Amino acid sequence: MSNDQHADLNQHFPSIWTAIVQEWTNAPHDGSTSGYPKLSAKQRGLIRQIKALALVNTVAVFTAPTRWAKEEIERTLAPQIRDVLDQKLGMHVIMAISEEEVGSADAHGTEHDSADTNTEHTERSTHSASVQHQHQREEQDYSGQGRTPSSQNAQEAGATSALQGEGAGGRQAGVGGKNHNGPSDDPQLFGLPSLASEESQRGEQQALDWSALPKNQERAGHKPAAPKSSTPVFGEDGQQIKKNPNYPRLNADYTFERFVVGSSNQFAAAACRSVAEQPAKGFNPLFLWGESGLGKTHLLHAIAHYALELRPEMRVMYTSTEELTNDFINSIANDTREAFKRRYRSLDMLIVDDIQFLEGKESTQEEFFHTFNALHQAGKQIVLSSDRPPMRLTTLEDRLRTRFEGGLITDVTSPDLETRMAILTNKAKHEKMMLPEDVKIMIAERYDRSIRALEGALTRVIAYCSLENQEMSVANAKIALQDILPDEVEVNPQVVIEAVAEYFDLTLEELTGKGRSKHLVYARQIAMYLCRELTELSLPKLGASFGGRDHTTVMYAERRIRESITEDKKTFDQVQELLTRVKSRARA
């Protein structure tokens, strides 16, 4: 793509998105002839609410009118939107969506009010858009093509500097600048030639009429008008959704009442409860660390739930480090750095999950350092989690590590047998399932490292007995778990990908590529599910193993297959067979 073409694309992106939405939402509902992914009635309504703001390098920046709309779009539409943009624009696009801020034209809207309505961001484990990870991958893909940003535009240089600073250190072109290097310099990747080639591959796909786009829609220095936030938005229950700026999005199940306390987590749970009851009085910051799958995220959510239950007026934000980085990048792309600072520094409690992912992100570390200082000096509570203690976060700046070490550091470890049995009892009760004592003991004895794996094993046993119409017994539980019983075999994503590709008669490139046929998507989702079951890798790392996909795609795939194996015997049998093949391949 030439520099001029990329500049035109940046300039007309809001109109391009409007044209895409019109075509997509008016396409046949089954998606069979349009070339667009199928949309439900609810998804059509959601996609019409998205407003395109800008295209910054390869980051497509959108807003949604409410937090509910943003979350639903991230949960149900993000992978489809990215695929459509990749196809229509002829280049890989990263999607960043944020909740729309209150416009300055509102009757009583002030700059401070705008920040107040956005005091929270969202969590990684439930459907967020991981711009930070996608950007890292692209920086690595094109690390040999770096450029220096033009000094003629300070805002472009500032945005580019921060964006490239979050990645592995490659591309540094300014927004629409003359030194930009995209994924390809082939002029046929822009406009109708690219779409025509897609039609020949995908069938009767309709191409966008790019020639109908207005010329010089936005002059230099002007931004798209902010969408009005006064239009009411309604949820699935028909009730109007009202913003509560004090309440973060939390998992309703992650409360202290649902958390099973044992010797492995007793001190950590007590510290978390104390922080919720008396913020910034004793343990500030509170630093919680432990391996993946041991309940750290549950405790962080529980702190927020309990703190807000005791003080509904508190300004509490729960976020992941990926979301924090995403928010920081958005603030640069939208020229809203001051709003970003106000949003974070006006909090009463900031809870950040997986702080280890700040490693290597100098720009975000710098911003978080000042945010940490501002909150701490103001007597506000900070809670952090990581997979290792501060002293082992060796690539973080020393000044951050020393601040993390200035409060209470506590860990969670693998639960003992008694605690594991209590966890299974708790989950079975929540699922309204009868769990015989001998089955409970068998599962608890075999899954001693991860609570996530422990609960996953119970889910598999319940699914097997239900689908096969078998009684819940030790014998049937062993059958259900025979291919995933823990052993010393180490499984990595490549082993899973190879086994799944062979099983479905696909090439590795097809399985990890951009193909969207039903057969390909199904196989890819099973592979992602198996990776989540058999490895301890994070969602972003798993997404990178599948062609650099976003972590929300992996979350969606895992949820789809997890639901399917409890309802569809064919899927259950295929997963069981693949588990055997993956383990055999790993041993070999």
Coordinates of C-alpha atoms in Angstrom, one line a residue:
M1 CA 0.0 0.0 0.0
S2 CA 1.4 3.4 -1.0
N3 CA 1.8 6.3 1.5
D4 CA -0.9 8.3 -0.3
Q5 CA -3.3 5.4 -0.2
H6 CA -2.7 4.8 3.4
A7 CA -3.3 8.5 4.1
D8 CA -6.6 8.4 2.2
L9 CA -7.6 5.3 4.1
N10 CA -6.9 7.0 7.4
Q11 CA -8.8 10.1 6.3
H12 CA -11.9 8.3 5.1
F13 CA -12.1 5.5 7.6
P14 CA -15.3 6.7 9.4
S15 CA -17.1 6.8 6.1
I16 CA -15.6 3.4 5.1
W17 CA -17.0 1.9 8.3
T18 CA -20.4 3.4 7.7
A19 CA -20.5 1.8 4.3
I20 CA -19.4 -1.6 5.7
V21 CA -22.1 -1.4 8.4
Q22 CA -24.8 -0.6 5.8
E23 CA -23.7 -3.5 3.6
W24 CA -23.2 -6.0 6.5
T25 CA -26.5 -5.3 8.3
N26 CA -28.5 -5.4 5.1
A27 CA -26.9 -8.7 3.9
P28 CA -28.9 -11.9 3.9
H29 CA -29.3 -13.2 7.5
D30 CA -27.6 -16.5 6.8
G31 CA -24.5 -14.9 5.4
S32 CA -24.5 -17.5 2.6
T33 CA -24.1 -15.1 -0.3
S34 CA -22.9 -11.8 1.1
G35 CA -19.5 -12.9 2.2
Y36 CA -20.1 -11.3 5.6
P37 CA -20.2 -13.3 8.8
K38 CA -23.8 -14.1 9.9
L39 CA -25.3 -11.7 12.4
S40 CA -28.2 -12.2 14.8
A41 CA -30.8 -9.6 15.2
K42 CA -29.2 -8.5 18.5
Q43 CA -25.8 -8.3 16.8
R44 CA -27.2 -6.2 14.0
G45 CA -28.5 -3.7 16.5
L46 CA -25.1 -3.7 18.3
I47 CA -23.0 -3.1 15.3
R48 CA -25.1 -0.1 14.3
Q49 CA -24.2 1.5 17.6
I50 CA -20.5 1.4 16.9
K51 CA -18.9 4.7 15.8
A52 CA -15.6 4.8 14.0
L53 CA -13.3 7.6 15.2
A54 CA -10.0 7.1 13.4
L55 CA -7.5 4.7 11.9
V56 CA -4.1 5.2 13.6
N57 CA -1.4 3.2 11.7
T58 CA -3.2 -0.2 11.9
V59 CA -5.3 0.5 15.0
A60 CA -9.0 1.1 14.2
V61 CA -10.4 3.2 17.0
F62 CA -14.2 2.9 17.8
T63 CA -16.6 4.0 20.5
A64 CA -19.8 2.4 21.8
P65 CA -22.5 4.4 23.6
T66 CA -22.5 2.5 26.8
R67 CA -20.3 0.1 28.8
W68 CA -22.9 -2.7 28.2
A69 CA -22.7 -2.2 24.4
K70 CA -18.9 -2.1 24.5
E71 CA -18.8 -5.4 26.5
E72 CA -21.3 -7.1 24.3
I73 CA -19.5 -6.1 21.1
E74 CA -16.1 -7.3 22.6
R75 CA -17.8 -10.6 23.7
T76 CA -19.8 -11.4 20.6
L77 CA -18.5 -9.4 17.6
A78 CA -14.8 -8.5 17.9
P79 CA -13.4 -11.4 15.9
Q80 CA -16.0 -11.0 13.1
I81 CA -15.3 -7.2 12.9
R82 CA -11.6 -7.7 12.7
D83 CA -12.0 -10.3 9.9
V84 CA -14.2 -8.0 7.9
L85 CA -11.8 -5.0 8.3
D86 CA -8.8 -7.2 7.3
Q87 CA -10.7 -8.3 4.2
K88 CA -12.1 -5.0 3.2
L89 CA -9.1 -2.8 3.9
G90 CA -6.6 -5.3 2.5
M91 CA -4.4 -5.0 5.6
H92 CA -4.3 -6.5 9.1
V93 CA -6.3 -4.2 11.5
I94 CA -6.2 -4.1 15.3
M95 CA -9.6 -3.2 16.9
A96 CA -9.7 -0.8 19.9
I97 CA -13.1 0.1 21.3
S98 CA -13.9 2.3 24.3
E99 CA -17.0 3.6 26.0
E100 CA -18.0 6.9 24.6
E101 CA -17.4 9.9 26.9
V102 CA -20.1 12.5 27.6
G103 CA -19.9 15.2 25.0
S104 CA -19.0 18.8 25.9
A105 CA -22.2 20.0 24.4
D106 CA -24.3 18.4 27.2
A107 CA -26.2 20.9 29.3
H108 CA -24.1 20.3 32.4
G109 CA -21.2 18.4 30.9
T110 CA -17.8 19.6 31.9
E111 CA -14.4 18.1 31.3
H112 CA -14.5 16.7 34.8
D113 CA -17.9 15.1 34.3
S114 CA -16.6 13.5 31.2
A115 CA -13.9 11.8 33.1
D116 CA -16.2 10.9 35.9
T117 CA -18.5 8.9 33.7
N118 CA -15.6 6.7 32.6
T119 CA -13.9 5.8 35.9
E120 CA -13.7 2.2 35.2
H121 CA -12.3 -0.1 32.5
T122 CA -12.8 -3.8 31.9
E123 CA -11.2 -7.1 32.7
R124 CA -9.1 -9.4 30.5
S125 CA -10.8 -12.7 31.4
T126 CA -14.2 -11.4 30.2
H127 CA -14.1 -10.3 26.6
S128 CA -11.8 -7.3 26.4
A129 CA -10.0 -6.0 23.2
S130 CA -6.3 -6.7 23.5
V131 CA -4.7 -3.9 21.4
Q132 CA -1.5 -4.2 23.4
H133 CA -0.9 -7.8 22.5
Q134 CA -1.8 -7.5 18.9
H135 CA 0.5 -4.5 18.6
Q136 CA 3.4 -6.5 20.1
R137 CA 2.9 -9.2 17.5
E138 CA 2.8 -6.8 14.6
E139 CA 6.0 -5.1 15.9
Q140 CA 7.7 -8.5 15.9
D141 CA 6.4 -9.4 12.4
Y142 CA 7.8 -6.2 10.9
S143 CA 10.7 -5.5 13.2
G144 CA 13.0 -5.0 10.3
Q145 CA 11.0 -2.1 8.9
G146 CA 11.4 0.5 11.5
R147 CA 11.3 4.2 10.7
T148 CA 11.7 7.5 12.6
P149 CA 8.5 9.6 13.0
S150 CA 8.3 12.9 11.3
S151 CA 9.0 15.9 13.6
Q152 CA 6.5 18.1 11.6
N153 CA 3.5 16.8 13.7
A154 CA 4.1 16.5 17.4
Q155 CA 0.8 14.7 18.1
E156 CA 1.6 12.1 15.4
A157 CA 5.1 11.6 16.8
G158 CA 3.8 11.3 20.3
A159 CA 1.2 8.8 19.4
T160 CA 3.6 6.7 17.3
S161 CA 6.3 6.8 20.0
A162 CA 3.9 5.4 22.6
L163 CA 2.5 2.8 20.2
Q164 CA 5.8 1.5 19.1
G165 CA 7.0 1.6 22.7
E166 CA 4.4 -1.0 23.7
G167 CA 5.6 -3.5 21.2
A168 CA 8.8 -5.5 20.6
G169 CA 10.5 -2.5 19.0
G170 CA 9.9 -2.2 15.2
R171 CA 7.7 0.1 13.1
Q172 CA 7.7 3.8 14.1
A173 CA 5.9 5.5 11.3
G174 CA 3.7 8.5 12.0
V175 CA 0.0 8.4 11.4
G176 CA -0.4 8.6 7.7
G177 CA 3.2 9.8 7.6
K178 CA 5.6 9.5 4.6
N179 CA 7.7 6.9 6.3
H180 CA 4.9 4.5 7.0
N181 CA 5.5 0.8 6.2
G182 CA 2.4 -1.4 6.3
P183 CA 2.1 -5.1 5.8
S184 CA 2.6 -4.7 2.1
D185 CA 3.4 -2.1 -0.5
D186 CA 1.3 -3.8 -3.1
P187 CA -1.1 -1.1 -4.4
Q188 CA -3.7 -3.8 -5.2
L189 CA -4.2 -4.2 -1.4
F190 CA -6.2 -1.0 -1.3
G191 CA -9.6 -0.4 -2.9
L192 CA -11.5 -2.4 -5.5
P193 CA -8.7 -4.7 -6.8
S194 CA -8.2 -6.2 -3.4
L195 CA -12.0 -6.7 -3.0
A196 CA -12.2 -8.2 -6.4
S197 CA -9.6 -10.8 -5.6
E198 CA -11.5 -11.7 -2.4
E199 CA -14.7 -12.2 -4.4
S200 CA -13.0 -14.8 -6.6
Q201 CA -11.9 -16.7 -3.5
R202 CA -15.1 -16.2 -1.3
G203 CA -17.8 -16.4 -4.0
E204 CA -20.5 -13.9 -4.5
Q205 CA -19.2 -11.3 -2.2
Q206 CA -20.3 -7.7 -2.7
A207 CA -17.5 -5.1 -2.9
L208 CA -17.8 -1.7 -1.2
D209 CA -18.2 1.2 -3.6
W210 CA -15.1 3.2 -2.4
S211 CA -15.7 5.7 -5.2
A212 CA -18.8 6.9 -3.4
L213 CA -16.9 8.1 -0.4
P214 CA -16.7 11.9 0.1
K215 CA -13.5 13.6 -0.9
N216 CA -11.6 15.5 1.8
Q217 CA -14.2 14.6 4.4
E218 CA -11.9 15.7 7.2
R219 CA -9.3 18.4 6.9
A220 CA -6.0 18.1 8.6
G221 CA -6.2 18.7 12.3
H222 CA -9.9 17.9 12.6
K223 CA -11.4 14.8 14.2
P224 CA -14.7 13.1 13.6
A225 CA -17.5 14.6 15.7
A226 CA -18.0 12.7 18.9
P227 CA -21.2 10.6 18.8
K228 CA -24.0 11.9 20.9
S229 CA -24.5 10.0 24.2
S230 CA -28.0 11.2 24.8
T231 CA -29.6 8.4 22.7
P232 CA -31.0 5.8 25.1
V233 CA -29.7 2.3 24.8
F234 CA -31.6 -0.7 25.9
G235 CA -30.5 -4.1 27.2
E236 CA -31.8 -7.6 26.3
D237 CA -34.5 -7.3 29.0
G238 CA -35.8 -4.1 27.4
Q239 CA -34.7 -1.9 30.3
Q240 CA -32.8 1.3 29.6
I241 CA -29.1 0.9 30.5
K242 CA -27.9 3.6 32.8
K243 CA -24.3 4.4 33.5
N244 CA -23.0 4.0 37.0
P245 CA -19.6 5.6 36.9
N246 CA -18.6 4.1 40.3
Y247 CA -19.2 0.4 39.4
P248 CA -16.7 -1.6 37.4
R249 CA -17.7 -4.7 35.4
L250 CA -17.2 -7.6 37.7
N251 CA -17.9 -11.3 37.6
A252 CA -21.0 -11.8 39.8
D253 CA -19.7 -15.2 41.0
Y254 CA -16.3 -13.9 42.2
T255 CA -17.3 -12.9 45.7
F256 CA -15.8 -13.7 49.1
E257 CA -18.9 -15.9 49.8
R258 CA -18.0 -18.0 46.8
F259 CA -14.3 -18.2 47.5
V260 CA -13.2 -21.4 49.3
V261 CA -10.6 -20.6 52.0
G262 CA -7.9 -23.1 52.9
S263 CA -4.4 -23.2 54.2
S264 CA -3.0 -22.3 50.8
N265 CA -4.9 -19.0 50.6
Q266 CA -6.1 -18.1 54.1
F267 CA -3.7 -15.2 54.7
A268 CA -4.3 -13.8 51.2
A269 CA -8.1 -14.0 51.6
A270 CA -7.9 -12.3 55.0
A271 CA -5.7 -9.5 53.6
C272 CA -8.1 -8.9 50.6
R273 CA -11.1 -8.7 52.9
S274 CA -9.2 -6.3 55.2
V275 CA -8.4 -4.0 52.2
A276 CA -12.0 -4.0 51.1
E277 CA -13.2 -3.1 54.6
Q278 CA -10.5 -0.5 55.4
P279 CA -9.0 0.8 52.1
A280 CA -5.6 2.4 52.4
K281 CA -5.5 1.9 56.2
G282 CA -2.8 -0.8 56.4
F283 CA -1.9 -2.7 53.3
N284 CA -1.2 -0.3 50.5
P285 CA -0.4 -1.5 48.0
L286 CA -1.6 -5.0 48.4
F287 CA 0.4 -7.3 46.1
L288 CA -1.0 -10.7 45.4
W289 CA 1.0 -13.3 43.5
G290 CA 0.8 -16.9 42.5
E291 CA 0.7 -19.2 39.5
S292 CA -2.1 -19.2 37.0
G293 CA -5.4 -20.8 38.0
L294 CA -5.2 -20.5 41.8
G295 CA -7.9 -17.8 42.4
K296 CA -6.1 -14.5 42.3
T297 CA -8.6 -12.9 39.9
H298 CA -11.4 -14.2 42.0
L299 CA -10.0 -12.4 45.1
L300 CA -9.5 -9.2 43.2
H301 CA -13.1 -9.2 42.0
A302 CA -14.2 -10.0 45.5
I303 CA -12.4 -7.0 46.9
A304 CA -14.2 -4.7 44.5
H305 CA -17.6 -6.3 45.2
Y306 CA -17.2 -6.0 48.9
A307 CA -15.8 -2.5 48.9
L308 CA -18.7 -1.3 46.8
E309 CA -21.2 -3.1 49.0
L310 CA -19.8 -1.3 52.0
R311 CA -19.4 2.1 50.2
P312 CA -21.5 2.4 47.1
E313 CA -20.2 5.8 46.4
M314 CA -16.6 4.6 46.1
R315 CA -14.8 5.1 42.8
V316 CA -13.4 1.6 42.2
M317 CA -11.7 0.4 39.0
Y318 CA -10.9 -3.2 38.3
T319 CA -8.8 -3.7 35.1
S320 CA -6.2 -6.0 33.6
T321 CA -2.7 -4.7 32.6
E322 CA -3.7 -5.4 29.0
E323 CA -6.8 -3.2 29.4
L324 CA -4.7 -0.5 31.0
T325 CA -2.3 -0.6 28.1
N326 CA -5.2 -0.6 25.6
D327 CA -6.7 2.4 27.4
F328 CA -3.4 4.2 27.3
I329 CA -3.0 3.6 23.6
N330 CA -6.5 4.8 23.0
S331 CA -5.8 8.0 24.9
I332 CA -2.9 8.7 22.6
A333 CA -4.9 7.8 19.4
N334 CA -7.8 10.0 20.5
D335 CA -5.7 12.8 22.0
T336 CA -7.3 12.3 25.4
R337 CA -4.2 11.9 27.6
E338 CA -5.5 14.3 30.2
A339 CA -8.9 12.5 30.4
F340 CA -6.9 9.2 30.9
K341 CA -5.0 10.8 33.8
R342 CA -8.1 12.2 35.4
R343 CA -10.0 8.9 35.0
Y344 CA -7.3 6.9 36.8
R345 CA -6.1 9.4 39.3
S346 CA -9.5 10.3 40.6
L347 CA -10.2 6.8 41.9
D348 CA -10.6 5.7 45.5
M349 CA -9.4 2.1 44.6
L350 CA -7.4 0.8 41.7
I351 CA -7.2 -2.9 41.1
V352 CA -4.8 -4.2 38.4
D353 CA -4.6 -7.8 37.4
D354 CA -1.5 -9.5 35.9
I355 CA 0.8 -6.5 36.4
Q356 CA 3.7 -8.7 35.0
F357 CA 2.5 -7.8 31.5
L358 CA 3.9 -4.3 32.0
E359 CA 7.3 -5.7 31.3
G360 CA 8.8 -4.3 28.1
K361 CA 6.2 -1.5 27.9
E362 CA 8.2 1.6 28.8
S363 CA 5.6 4.2 27.9
T364 CA 2.9 2.5 29.9
Q365 CA 5.3 1.9 32.8
E366 CA 6.0 5.6 32.9
E367 CA 2.4 6.5 33.0
F368 CA 1.5 3.9 35.6
F369 CA 4.4 5.0 37.8
H370 CA 2.9 8.6 38.0
T371 CA -0.6 7.2 38.5
F372 CA 0.6 4.9 41.3
N373 CA 2.3 7.9 43.0
A374 CA -0.7 10.2 42.6
L375 CA -3.1 7.6 44.2
H376 CA -0.7 6.5 46.9
Q377 CA 0.1 10.0 48.0
A378 CA -3.7 10.8 48.0
G379 CA -4.3 7.9 50.4
K380 CA -6.1 5.8 47.9
Q381 CA -6.0 2.0 47.8
I382 CA -4.0 0.1 45.2
V383 CA -4.2 -3.7 44.7
L384 CA -2.0 -5.6 42.2
S385 CA -1.7 -9.2 41.1
S386 CA 1.1 -11.0 39.3
D387 CA 2.3 -14.5 38.6
R388 CA 5.5 -13.8 40.6
P389 CA 6.6 -11.6 43.4
P390 CA 8.0 -8.0 42.7
M391 CA 11.6 -9.0 43.2
R392 CA 11.3 -11.4 40.2
L393 CA 9.8 -8.9 37.9
T394 CA 13.3 -8.2 36.7
T395 CA 12.4 -6.2 33.5
L396 CA 10.2 -3.7 35.3
E397 CA 11.8 -0.4 36.3
D398 CA 13.4 -0.5 39.7
R399 CA 11.3 2.4 40.9
L400 CA 8.1 0.5 40.2
R401 CA 9.3 -2.7 41.9
T402 CA 10.3 -0.8 45.0
R403 CA 6.9 0.7 45.2
F404 CA 5.2 -2.7 44.8
E405 CA 7.4 -4.0 47.7
G406 CA 6.4 -1.1 49.9
G407 CA 3.1 -2.6 51.0
L408 CA 1.9 -6.1 51.8
I409 CA 3.0 -9.0 49.6
T410 CA 1.1 -12.2 49.9
D411 CA 0.9 -15.4 47.8
V412 CA -1.6 -18.0 46.9
T413 CA -0.4 -21.6 46.4
S414 CA -1.8 -24.8 45.2
P415 CA -4.7 -26.0 47.4
D416 CA -4.4 -29.0 49.6
L417 CA -6.7 -32.0 49.3
E418 CA -9.2 -30.8 51.8
T419 CA -9.5 -27.4 50.1
R420 CA -9.8 -29.0 46.7
M421 CA -12.7 -31.2 47.9
A422 CA -14.4 -28.1 49.3
I423 CA -13.9 -26.3 46.0
L424 CA -15.6 -29.2 44.2
T425 CA -18.4 -29.3 46.7
N426 CA -18.9 -25.6 46.3
K427 CA -19.0 -25.8 42.5
A428 CA -21.4 -28.8 42.4
K429 CA -23.7 -27.0 44.8
H430 CA -23.6 -23.8 42.6
E431 CA -24.4 -26.0 39.5
K432 CA -27.2 -27.8 41.5
M433 CA -25.5 -31.2 40.8
M434 CA -25.2 -34.2 43.2
L435 CA -21.6 -35.1 43.5
P436 CA -20.9 -38.5 45.2
E437 CA -18.1 -38.4 47.8
D438 CA -16.0 -41.0 46.1
V439 CA -16.1 -39.2 42.8
K440 CA -15.2 -36.0 44.6
I441 CA -12.2 -37.6 46.2
M442 CA -11.0 -39.2 42.9
I443 CA -11.1 -35.8 41.1
A444 CA -9.5 -33.9 44.0
E445 CA -6.6 -36.4 44.3
R446 CA -5.7 -36.2 40.7
Y447 CA -5.9 -32.4 40.1
D448 CA -3.7 -30.8 42.7
R449 CA -2.0 -27.9 40.9
S450 CA -4.7 -25.6 39.4
I451 CA -8.2 -24.7 40.6
R452 CA -9.1 -24.0 37.0
A453 CA -8.1 -27.6 35.9
L454 CA -9.9 -29.0 39.0
E455 CA -13.2 -27.3 38.1
G456 CA -12.7 -28.2 34.4
A457 CA -12.4 -31.8 35.3
L458 CA -15.7 -31.7 37.2
T459 CA -17.4 -30.0 34.2
R460 CA -16.1 -32.8 32.0
V461 CA -17.4 -35.6 34.3
I462 CA -20.8 -33.9 34.5
A463 CA -21.0 -33.5 30.7
Y464 CA -20.0 -37.2 30.1
C465 CA -22.5 -38.6 32.5
S466 CA -25.3 -36.3 31.2
L467 CA -24.7 -37.0 27.5
E468 CA -24.1 -40.7 27.9
N469 CA -27.0 -41.0 30.3
Q470 CA -24.7 -42.6 32.9
E471 CA -24.8 -42.5 36.6
M472 CA -22.2 -40.3 38.4
S473 CA -19.7 -42.9 39.6
V474 CA -15.9 -43.3 39.9
A475 CA -15.8 -45.7 37.0
N476 CA -17.6 -43.3 34.7
A477 CA -15.6 -40.3 36.0
K478 CA -12.4 -42.2 35.1
I479 CA -13.7 -42.8 31.6
A480 CA -14.6 -39.1 31.2
L481 CA -11.1 -38.1 32.4
Q482 CA -9.0 -40.9 31.0
D483 CA -7.4 -38.7 28.3
I484 CA -6.7 -35.6 30.5
L485 CA -5.5 -37.2 33.7
P486 CA -2.5 -35.1 34.9
D487 CA 0.9 -36.6 34.1
E488 CA 4.4 -35.3 33.4
V489 CA 3.7 -34.9 29.6
E490 CA 4.3 -31.3 28.6
V491 CA 2.0 -30.1 25.9
N492 CA 2.6 -26.9 23.9
P493 CA 0.3 -25.2 21.4
Q494 CA 2.2 -26.5 18.4
V495 CA 1.6 -30.1 19.4
V496 CA -2.2 -29.3 19.7
I497 CA -2.3 -27.5 16.4
E498 CA -0.5 -30.4 14.6
A499 CA -2.8 -33.0 16.1
V500 CA -6.0 -31.0 15.3
A501 CA -4.9 -30.2 11.7
E502 CA -4.2 -33.9 11.1
Y503 CA -7.5 -35.0 12.6
F504 CA -9.6 -32.6 10.5
D505 CA -7.4 -33.1 7.3
L506 CA -6.2 -29.5 7.3
T507 CA -2.8 -27.9 6.8
L508 CA -1.2 -25.9 9.6
E509 CA -1.5 -22.8 7.6
E510 CA -5.3 -23.3 7.1
L511 CA -5.8 -24.0 10.8
T512 CA -4.0 -20.9 12.0
G513 CA -4.8 -18.7 9.0
K514 CA -7.6 -16.3 8.2
G515 CA -10.0 -18.8 6.6
R516 CA -13.6 -18.4 7.8
S517 CA -15.4 -21.5 6.5
K518 CA -17.5 -23.3 9.0
H519 CA -15.2 -26.4 9.0
L520 CA -12.1 -24.3 9.6
V521 CA -13.6 -22.2 12.3
Y522 CA -14.9 -25.3 14.2
A523 CA -11.5 -27.0 14.0
R524 CA -9.7 -23.8 15.1
Q525 CA -12.1 -23.4 18.1
I526 CA -11.5 -27.0 19.2
A527 CA -7.7 -26.4 19.0
M528 CA -8.0 -23.3 21.1
Y529 CA -10.1 -25.1 23.6
L530 CA -7.6 -27.9 23.9
C531 CA -4.8 -25.4 24.4
R532 CA -6.6 -23.8 27.3
E533 CA -7.2 -27.3 28.8
L534 CA -3.7 -28.7 28.4
T535 CA -1.4 -25.7 28.7
E536 CA -1.0 -22.9 31.3
L537 CA -0.2 -20.2 28.7
S538 CA -2.0 -16.9 28.9
L539 CA -4.8 -16.0 26.5
P540 CA -2.6 -13.5 24.6
K541 CA 0.1 -16.1 24.1
L542 CA -2.4 -18.6 22.9
G543 CA -3.8 -16.1 20.5
A544 CA -0.3 -15.4 19.1
S545 CA 0.0 -19.2 18.4
F546 CA -3.0 -19.0 16.1
G547 CA -1.9 -16.4 13.6
G548 CA -1.6 -13.6 16.1
R549 CA -5.3 -13.6 17.0
D550 CA -6.7 -11.4 19.8
H551 CA -7.2 -13.0 23.2
T552 CA -10.9 -12.4 23.0
T553 CA -11.0 -14.9 20.1
V554 CA -9.5 -17.6 22.3
M555 CA -12.0 -16.8 25.1
Y556 CA -14.9 -17.0 22.7
A557 CA -13.7 -20.3 21.2
E558 CA -13.1 -21.9 24.7
R559 CA -16.6 -20.9 25.7
R560 CA -18.3 -22.2 22.6
I561 CA -16.6 -25.6 22.8
R562 CA -17.1 -25.9 26.5
E563 CA -20.8 -25.3 26.0
S564 CA -20.9 -27.7 23.0
I565 CA -19.3 -30.7 24.7
T566 CA -22.1 -30.6 27.3
E567 CA -24.8 -30.5 24.6
D568 CA -23.5 -32.3 21.5
K569 CA -22.2 -35.9 21.7
K570 CA -20.3 -35.6 18.4
T571 CA -18.2 -32.6 19.8
F572 CA -17.6 -34.4 23.0
D573 CA -16.4 -37.6 21.2
Q574 CA -14.1 -35.5 19.0
V575 CA -12.6 -33.7 21.9
Q576 CA -12.0 -37.0 23.7
E577 CA -10.3 -38.5 20.7
L578 CA -8.1 -35.4 20.2
L579 CA -7.0 -35.4 23.8
T580 CA -5.7 -38.9 23.3
R581 CA -3.9 -37.9 20.1
V582 CA -2.4 -34.8 21.6
K583 CA -1.0 -36.7 24.6
S584 CA 0.4 -39.4 22.4
R585 CA 2.1 -36.9 20.1
A586 CA 3.5 -35.0 23.2
R587 CA 5.0 -38.2 24.6
A588 CA 6.6 -39.0 21.2

